[in-house]
PDB file of C-alpha atoms in Angstrom:
ATOM      1  CA  UNK A   1       0.000   0.000   0.000  1.00 92.00           C
ATOM      2  CA  UNK A   2       1.080   3.587  -0.635  1.00 95.00           C
ATOM      3  CA  UNK A   3      -0.018   6.990   0.628  1.00 95.00           C
ATOM      4  CA  UNK A   4      -2.640   8.254  -1.833  1.00 96.00           C
ATOM      5  CA  UNK A   5      -3.436  11.448   0.120  1.00 96.00           C
ATOM      6  CA  UNK A   6      -1.203  13.586  -2.162  1.00 94.00           C
ATOM      7  CA  UNK A   7      -3.490  12.625  -5.088  1.00 95.00           C
ATOM      8  CA  UNK A   8      -6.463  14.262  -3.355  1.00 96.00           C
ATOM      9  CA  UNK A   9      -7.791  17.791  -3.399  1.00 97.00           C
ATOM     10  CA  UNK A  10      -7.996  18.850   0.273  1.00 97.00           C
ATOM     11  CA  UNK A  11     -10.733  21.235   1.413  1.00 98.00           C
ATOM     12  CA  UNK A  12     -12.175  22.451   4.678  1.00 98.00           C
ATOM     13  CA  UNK A  13     -15.744  21.182   4.458  1.00 97.00           C
ATOM     14  CA  UNK A  14     -16.760  22.705   7.797  1.00 97.00           C
ATOM     15  CA  UNK A  15     -15.011  24.729  10.498  1.00 96.00           C
ATOM     16  CA  UNK A  16     -12.185  27.221  10.520  1.00 96.00           C
ATOM     17  CA  UNK A  17      -8.403  27.267  10.323  1.00 96.00           C
ATOM     18  CA  UNK A  18      -6.303  29.255  12.772  1.00 95.00           C
ATOM     19  CA  UNK A  19      -5.141  32.567  11.267  1.00 94.00           C
ATOM     20  CA  UNK A  20      -2.109  31.932   9.033  1.00 91.00           C
ATOM     21  CA  UNK A  21      -2.592  28.159   8.933  1.00 93.00           C
ATOM     22  CA  UNK A  22      -2.951  26.088   5.778  1.00 94.00           C
ATOM     23  CA  UNK A  23      -4.309  22.733   4.654  1.00 96.00           C
ATOM     24  CA  UNK A  24      -1.124  22.176   2.623  1.00 94.00           C
ATOM     25  CA  UNK A  25       0.656  20.708   5.655  1.00 92.00           C
ATOM     26  CA  UNK A  26      -1.743  17.745   5.790  1.00 94.00           C
ATOM     27  CA  UNK A  27      -0.080  15.880   2.937  1.00 91.00           C
ATOM     28  CA  UNK A  28       3.323  17.489   2.434  1.00 88.00           C
ATOM     29  CA  UNK A  29       5.230  14.329   3.536  1.00 86.00           C
ATOM     30  CA  UNK A  30       6.724  16.098   6.575  1.00 84.00           C
ATOM     31  CA  UNK A  31       5.939  14.998  10.127  1.00 79.00           C
ATOM     32  CA  UNK A  32       6.087  17.755  12.713  1.00 82.00           C
ATOM     33  CA  UNK A  33       8.066  16.087  15.516  1.00 77.00           C
ATOM     34  CA  UNK A  34      10.606  18.413  17.073  1.00 70.00           C
ATOM     35  CA  UNK A  35       9.673  21.211  19.471  1.00 69.00           C
ATOM     36  CA  UNK A  36      13.017  22.979  19.134  1.00 67.00           C
ATOM     37  CA  UNK A  37      12.885  25.715  16.498  1.00 67.00           C
ATOM     38  CA  UNK A  38      15.712  25.854  14.007  1.00 65.00           C
ATOM     39  CA  UNK A  39      15.946  26.540  10.282  1.00 66.00           C
ATOM     40  CA  UNK A  40      14.840  22.993   9.408  1.00 65.00           C
ATOM     41  CA  UNK A  41      12.009  22.464  11.905  1.00 64.00           C
ATOM     42  CA  UNK A  42      10.529  25.919  11.255  1.00 68.00           C
ATOM     43  CA  UNK A  43       9.785  24.847   7.657  1.00 72.00           C
ATOM     44  CA  UNK A  44       7.678  21.893   8.854  1.00 81.00           C
ATOM     45  CA  UNK A  45       4.239  23.201   9.700  1.00 86.00           C
ATOM     46  CA  UNK A  46       1.026  21.865  11.154  1.00 91.00           C
ATOM     47  CA  UNK A  47      -2.497  22.529  10.012  1.00 94.00           C
ATOM     48  CA  UNK A  48      -4.204  24.274  12.913  1.00 95.00           C
ATOM     49  CA  UNK A  49      -7.969  24.033  13.410  1.00 96.00           C
ATOM     50  CA  UNK A  50      -9.599  26.920  15.284  1.00 96.00           C
ATOM     51  CA  UNK A  51     -13.133  25.451  15.507  1.00 95.00           C
ATOM     52  CA  UNK A  52     -14.803  22.054  15.178  1.00 97.00           C
ATOM     53  CA  UNK A  53     -13.823  21.099  11.648  1.00 97.00           C
ATOM     54  CA  UNK A  54     -14.276  18.554   8.890  1.00 98.00           C
ATOM     55  CA  UNK A  55     -11.487  18.091   6.362  1.00 98.00           C
ATOM     56  CA  UNK A  56     -12.334  16.479   3.028  1.00 98.00           C
ATOM     57  CA  UNK A  57      -9.979  14.587   0.687  1.00 98.00           C
ATOM     58  CA  UNK A  58     -11.521  14.290  -2.820  1.00 98.00           C
ATOM     59  CA  UNK A  59     -10.073  12.125  -5.583  1.00 98.00           C
ATOM     60  CA  UNK A  60     -10.439  12.830  -9.324  1.00 97.00           C
ATOM     61  CA  UNK A  61      -9.973   9.114  -9.938  1.00 96.00           C
ATOM     62  CA  UNK A  62     -11.524   6.740  -7.365  1.00 97.00           C
ATOM     63  CA  UNK A  63      -9.005   5.045  -5.068  1.00 97.00           C
ATOM     64  CA  UNK A  64      -8.871   1.721  -3.227  1.00 97.00           C
ATOM     65  CA  UNK A  65      -8.366   2.497   0.477  1.00 97.00           C
ATOM     66  CA  UNK A  66      -7.155   0.279   3.364  1.00 97.00           C
ATOM     67  CA  UNK A  67      -6.274   2.616   6.266  1.00 97.00           C
ATOM     68  CA  UNK A  68      -6.263   6.248   7.396  1.00 98.00           C
ATOM     69  CA  UNK A  69      -3.831   7.808   9.882  1.00 96.00           C
ATOM     70  CA  UNK A  70      -4.003  11.302  11.381  1.00 96.00           C
ATOM     71  CA  UNK A  71      -0.723  12.442  12.957  1.00 93.00           C
ATOM     72  CA  UNK A  72      -1.047  14.667  15.994  1.00 90.00           C
ATOM     73  CA  UNK A  73       0.494  17.980  16.921  1.00 90.00           C
ATOM     74  CA  UNK A  74       3.914  18.025  18.525  1.00 88.00           C
ATOM     75  CA  UNK A  75       2.585  20.435  21.166  1.00 87.00           C
ATOM     76  CA  UNK A  76       0.717  19.013  24.162  1.00 85.00           C
ATOM     77  CA  UNK A  77      -1.696  21.955  24.246  1.00 87.00           C
ATOM     78  CA  UNK A  78      -2.773  21.359  20.622  1.00 91.00           C
ATOM     79  CA  UNK A  79      -3.391  17.609  20.438  1.00 88.00           C
ATOM     80  CA  UNK A  80      -6.612  15.802  19.581  1.00 91.00           C
ATOM     81  CA  UNK A  81      -7.494  12.729  21.620  1.00 89.00           C
ATOM     82  CA  UNK A  82      -9.814  11.288  18.997  1.00 94.00           C
ATOM     83  CA  UNK A  83     -11.083  11.681  15.477  1.00 97.00           C
ATOM     84  CA  UNK A  84     -14.822  12.262  15.861  1.00 98.00           C
ATOM     85  CA  UNK A  85     -15.688  10.577  12.573  1.00 98.00           C
ATOM     86  CA  UNK A  86     -14.233   9.351   9.309  1.00 98.00           C
ATOM     87  CA  UNK A  87     -16.756   9.176   6.474  1.00 98.00           C
ATOM     88  CA  UNK A  88     -15.767   7.325   3.315  1.00 98.00           C
ATOM     89  CA  UNK A  89     -17.825   7.888   0.152  1.00 98.00           C
ATOM     90  CA  UNK A  90     -17.397   5.164  -2.462  1.00 98.00           C
ATOM     91  CA  UNK A  91     -19.096   3.600  -5.473  1.00 97.00           C
ATOM     92  CA  UNK A  92     -20.465   0.082  -4.992  1.00 95.00           C
ATOM     93  CA  UNK A  93     -20.280  -2.628  -7.665  1.00 92.00           C
ATOM     94  CA  UNK A  94     -23.429  -1.184  -9.329  1.00 94.00           C
ATOM     95  CA  UNK A  95     -21.907   2.308  -9.486  1.00 92.00           C
ATOM     96  CA  UNK A  96     -24.193   3.628  -6.759  1.00 96.00           C
ATOM     97  CA  UNK A  97     -22.702   6.048  -4.242  1.00 96.00           C
ATOM     98  CA  UNK A  98     -22.486   4.669  -0.700  1.00 97.00           C
ATOM     99  CA  UNK A  99     -21.072   5.967   2.588  1.00 97.00           C
ATOM    100  CA  UNK A 100     -19.295   4.204   5.421  1.00 97.00           C
ATOM    101  CA  UNK A 101     -18.646   6.021   8.705  1.00 97.00           C
ATOM    102  CA  UNK A 102     -16.334   5.135  11.570  1.00 97.00           C
ATOM    103  CA  UNK A 103     -16.994   7.101  14.757  1.00 98.00           C
ATOM    104  CA  UNK A 104     -14.810   7.973  17.739  1.00 97.00           C
ATOM    105  CA  UNK A 105     -11.375   6.780  16.663  1.00 96.00           C
ATOM    106  CA  UNK A 106      -9.336   7.342  19.800  1.00 91.00           C
ATOM    107  CA  UNK A 107      -5.628   7.977  19.916  1.00 89.00           C
ATOM    108  CA  UNK A 108      -3.821   5.262  21.849  1.00 85.00           C
ATOM    109  CA  UNK A 109      -3.403   6.536  25.432  1.00 80.00           C
ATOM    110  CA  UNK A 110       0.164   5.236  25.559  1.00 82.00           C
ATOM    111  CA  UNK A 111       1.059   8.155  23.243  1.00 81.00           C
ATOM    112  CA  UNK A 112       0.298  10.835  25.841  1.00 76.00           C
ATOM    113  CA  UNK A 113       0.261  11.532  29.571  1.00 79.00           C
ATOM    114  CA  UNK A 114      -2.167  13.751  31.402  1.00 73.00           C
ATOM    115  CA  UNK A 115      -2.631  15.043  34.924  1.00 75.00           C
ATOM    116  CA  UNK A 116      -5.775  13.313  36.149  1.00 69.00           C
ATOM    117  CA  UNK A 117      -6.940  16.093  38.433  1.00 68.00           C
ATOM    118  CA  UNK A 118      -6.797  18.724  35.659  1.00 68.00           C
ATOM    119  CA  UNK A 119      -7.348  16.569  32.567  1.00 71.00           C
ATOM    120  CA  UNK A 120      -4.322  18.413  31.133  1.00 75.00           C
ATOM    121  CA  UNK A 121      -1.937  16.709  28.717  1.00 78.00           C
ATOM    122  CA  UNK A 122       1.657  17.081  29.922  1.00 78.00           C
ATOM    123  CA  UNK A 123       3.452  14.901  27.334  1.00 77.00           C
ATOM    124  CA  UNK A 124       2.857  13.754  23.764  1.00 81.00           C
ATOM    125  CA  UNK A 125       5.045  11.179  22.008  1.00 82.00           C
ATOM    126  CA  UNK A 126       6.527  12.524  18.743  1.00 78.00           C
ATOM    127  CA  UNK A 127       4.686  10.944  15.820  1.00 82.00           C
ATOM    128  CA  UNK A 128       1.574  10.118  17.865  1.00 86.00           C
ATOM    129  CA  UNK A 129      -1.445   9.352  15.725  1.00 90.00           C
ATOM    130  CA  UNK A 130      -4.921   7.886  15.577  1.00 93.00           C
ATOM    131  CA  UNK A 131      -5.719   5.416  12.826  1.00 95.00           C
ATOM    132  CA  UNK A 132      -8.484   3.348  11.310  1.00 96.00           C
ATOM    133  CA  UNK A 133      -7.656   0.127   9.481  1.00 96.00           C
ATOM    134  CA  UNK A 134     -10.286  -1.841   7.590  1.00 96.00           C
ATOM    135  CA  UNK A 135     -10.849  -4.278   4.729  1.00 95.00           C
ATOM    136  CA  UNK A 136     -10.042  -2.751   1.352  1.00 96.00           C
ATOM    137  CA  UNK A 137     -12.742  -0.338   0.163  1.00 96.00           C
ATOM    138  CA  UNK A 138     -12.738   0.038  -3.610  1.00 96.00           C
ATOM    139  CA  UNK A 139     -13.689   3.068  -5.700  1.00 97.00           C
ATOM    140  CA  UNK A 140     -13.408   5.687  -2.951  1.00 98.00           C
ATOM    141  CA  UNK A 141     -14.395   9.160  -4.190  1.00 98.00           C
ATOM    142  CA  UNK A 142     -13.746  11.111  -1.010  1.00 98.00           C
ATOM    143  CA  UNK A 143     -12.921  10.856   2.677  1.00 98.00           C
ATOM    144  CA  UNK A 144     -13.924  13.313   5.403  1.00 98.00           C
ATOM    145  CA  UNK A 145     -12.332  13.512   8.862  1.00 98.00           C
ATOM    146  CA  UNK A 146     -14.051  15.438  11.667  1.00 98.00           C
ATOM    147  CA  UNK A 147     -12.294  16.866  14.738  1.00 97.00           C
ATOM    148  CA  UNK A 148     -13.609  18.663  17.830  1.00 96.00           C
ATOM    149  CA  UNK A 149     -11.813  21.751  19.064  1.00 95.00           C
ATOM    150  CA  UNK A 150     -12.474  22.943  22.606  1.00 84.00           C
ATOM    151  CA  UNK A 151     -13.029  26.547  23.626  1.00 83.00           C
ATOM    152  CA  UNK A 152      -9.995  28.824  23.636  1.00 82.00           C
ATOM    153  CA  UNK A 153      -7.671  26.300  22.004  1.00 88.00           C
ATOM    154  CA  UNK A 154      -6.591  24.935  18.637  1.00 93.00           C
ATOM    155  CA  UNK A 155      -5.984  21.433  17.317  1.00 95.00           C
ATOM    156  CA  UNK A 156      -2.817  20.828  15.311  1.00 93.00           C
ATOM    157  CA  UNK A 157      -2.498  18.136  12.658  1.00 95.00           C
ATOM    158  CA  UNK A 158       0.925  17.239  11.327  1.00 93.00           C
ATOM    159  CA  UNK A 159      -0.038  14.896   8.505  1.00 94.00           C
ATOM    160  CA  UNK A 160      -2.900  12.754   7.248  1.00 97.00           C
ATOM    161  CA  UNK A 161      -1.923   9.530   5.476  1.00 96.00           C
ATOM    162  CA  UNK A 162      -4.410   7.534   3.412  1.00 97.00           C
ATOM    163  CA  UNK A 163      -3.100   4.084   2.549  1.00 97.00           C
ATOM    164  CA  UNK A 164      -4.388   2.609  -0.659  1.00 95.00           C
ATOM    165  CA  UNK A 165      -3.408   0.666  -3.710  1.00 83.00           C
ATOM    166  CA  UNK A 166      -4.638  -1.630  -6.412  1.00 68.00           C
TER     167      UNK A 166
END
């Protein structure tokens, strides 16, 4: 399987980006891992969501999809703990459009630590992600990922990888 996300047109279906942010970071092949700023790490950005948002990946040519991974922010204050929903729109064997939805895809709790009394994340493992793996879905037209953003914060996404193939 290969990452087919770069073949997609990426749009913000619902929500809002943080001022100065861009969707281009979602499939630029760079993982945002290092918190130290230098000339190299400053070029590797994250897409920052300012409100509850849905990001859509649309394919000109339908793809066969096997898994989806959303890589988290490198900053503890900006992580997501789950993907609210992944909706996959595909064509069935009769050419009719169908949808499959996976809800509440949680990030593995071994990737982060939080203070129980404050529900505050104090550590995030570099490269932490949430993923959904499933039987091959053929003829996928688009994929939407929905994220919740709490009040007075942002959610950072380093990369979204969509594994597919023939």
